[in-house]
């Protein structure tokens, strides 16, 4: 009987502080229709509305020391350019789901030269990882530049590199 009472008393503590997610896909899957993500922690609950085509973008929990953050990476295609956003949301009870960091960059773009071959440069930026140390956010982005022609349809790598960006939180 004492064991059963102990189990019943401890049962509510299982999952204490655990963060739960529920994705809600929009009924309309249009280009500008965002998805929703319900985030729950203990007695707190809130909904993030982001993304396109009715879907919520990629997300994951990131730990740094004794803190945990919700990381969201979102892409949006507009006018032939892919715009990317990287966001961090707090999971602390004092500022639950407050956006504490956002940065954006063009992840894919074309620059046409206007010559008879319809030559272009294609610039691709790929987000690699994010790291949170103390009050700094460090992001690594790989970039490659390709040369091509709409007539030839063959592209050639012009340059490639990696860049590490640091931001103060």
XYZ file of C-alpha atoms in Angstrom:
169
model
C 0.000 0.000 0.000
C 2.854 2.389 0.830
C 4.521 1.612 -2.511
C 1.317 2.378 -4.392
C 0.939 5.676 -2.530
C 4.559 6.589 -3.311
C 4.047 5.792 -7.007
C 0.879 7.894 -7.144
C 2.638 10.807 -5.462
C 5.601 10.638 -7.865
C 3.522 10.156 -11.022
C 2.821 13.892 -11.569
C 6.559 14.627 -11.360
C 7.365 12.350 -14.250
C 7.698 14.666 -17.220
C 8.113 17.756 -15.019
C 9.811 20.348 -17.172
C 9.395 18.241 -20.306
C 8.525 20.153 -23.452
C 5.864 18.728 -25.750
C 5.134 19.725 -29.339
C 2.061 19.387 -31.519
C 2.241 20.418 -35.168
C -0.948 21.727 -36.737
C -1.004 21.666 -40.539
C -3.107 24.452 -42.058
C -6.181 23.428 -44.019
C -5.013 25.581 -46.910
C -1.599 24.614 -48.247
C -0.969 27.853 -50.122
C 2.464 29.411 -50.527
C 1.867 32.049 -47.860
C -0.129 29.856 -45.446
C 1.902 29.225 -42.269
C 1.819 26.141 -40.119
C 1.378 26.127 -36.361
C 3.372 24.572 -33.553
C 1.797 24.239 -30.108
C 4.508 24.161 -27.440
C 3.705 22.991 -23.915
C 5.850 22.962 -20.790
C 4.285 22.179 -17.419
C 1.230 24.458 -17.176
C 2.459 26.808 -19.946
C 1.253 26.554 -23.529
C 1.639 28.805 -26.548
C 1.460 28.560 -30.338
C 4.045 29.660 -32.887
C 2.722 30.501 -36.370
C 5.505 30.235 -38.971
C 6.395 28.530 -42.241
C 4.694 28.199 -45.609
C 2.615 25.723 -47.609
C 0.644 25.068 -44.411
C 3.613 23.457 -42.670
C 5.718 24.526 -39.720
C 9.476 24.814 -40.458
C 12.228 22.593 -39.006
C 12.735 22.885 -35.263
C 14.662 21.280 -32.425
C 15.540 21.829 -28.782
C 19.088 23.023 -28.094
C 20.725 22.860 -24.673
C 23.365 25.293 -23.500
C 24.490 24.873 -19.915
C 21.359 24.526 -17.810
C 19.146 26.364 -20.331
C 17.124 24.962 -23.194
C 16.092 26.847 -26.334
C 13.717 26.121 -29.193
C 15.624 26.545 -32.460
C 13.632 27.156 -35.675
C 15.046 27.290 -39.213
C 12.624 28.632 -41.802
C 12.898 29.114 -45.583
C 10.654 31.164 -47.837
C 10.702 31.361 -51.648
C 9.786 34.744 -53.083
C 10.538 36.081 -56.556
C 13.143 33.406 -57.329
C 15.082 34.096 -54.127
C 15.077 31.782 -51.106
C 15.132 33.708 -47.832
C 16.154 31.837 -44.678
C 15.563 32.749 -41.058
C 17.143 31.344 -37.932
C 15.261 31.927 -34.666
C 15.736 31.055 -31.006
C 12.876 31.017 -28.519
C 13.212 30.853 -24.749
C 11.748 27.867 -22.899
C 12.189 29.424 -19.432
C 8.991 29.812 -17.459
C 9.632 33.557 -16.957
C 9.708 34.351 -20.696
C 8.205 31.234 -22.301
C 8.452 31.265 -26.130
C 9.822 34.792 -26.245
C 11.866 35.299 -29.406
C 15.365 36.019 -28.101
C 17.267 35.878 -31.400
C 16.473 36.149 -35.113
C 18.692 36.576 -38.129
C 18.018 36.188 -41.829
C 20.025 35.619 -44.982
C 19.486 34.868 -48.670
C 20.122 31.149 -49.031
C 19.719 30.993 -52.810
C 19.862 33.770 -55.367
C 20.613 34.312 -59.054
C 22.449 37.246 -60.614
C 22.032 37.496 -64.386
C 24.797 39.143 -66.434
C 22.623 40.295 -69.351
C 24.818 38.876 -72.139
C 23.866 36.879 -75.260
C 24.349 33.529 -73.431
C 22.043 34.510 -70.575
C 24.912 33.869 -68.142
C 24.296 33.919 -64.413
C 25.866 33.460 -61.011
C 24.004 31.237 -58.582
C 24.857 31.834 -54.930
C 23.903 29.122 -52.440
C 24.262 29.576 -48.690
C 23.730 26.515 -46.485
C 23.184 26.798 -42.760
C 25.375 24.183 -41.040
C 24.990 24.512 -37.282
C 24.192 26.793 -34.381
C 25.919 26.883 -31.017
C 25.055 28.869 -27.906
C 27.873 29.647 -25.506
C 27.224 31.949 -22.545
C 25.486 34.985 -24.092
C 26.682 34.401 -27.663
C 25.123 32.652 -30.632
C 27.554 31.219 -33.173
C 26.318 30.207 -36.644
C 28.263 28.455 -39.397
C 27.171 29.028 -43.024
C 28.732 27.432 -46.124
C 28.592 29.435 -49.360
C 29.176 28.313 -52.938
C 29.058 30.400 -56.106
C 28.244 28.709 -59.410
C 28.582 30.125 -62.942
C 26.137 29.015 -65.578
C 24.201 29.825 -68.697
C 20.548 29.293 -69.545
C 21.630 28.200 -73.043
C 24.387 25.793 -71.952
C 22.543 24.517 -68.825
C 25.912 23.490 -67.346
C 27.159 25.101 -64.144
C 30.725 25.419 -62.892
C 31.822 25.973 -59.312
C 33.483 29.401 -59.058
C 34.201 29.532 -55.323
C 33.308 27.870 -52.057
C 33.856 28.770 -48.419
C 32.555 28.777 -44.889
C 31.764 31.690 -42.606
C 31.245 31.699 -38.878
C 29.028 34.494 -37.554
C 28.737 35.397 -33.869
C 25.997 37.448 -32.229
C 25.480 38.730 -28.721
C 22.199 37.585 -27.163
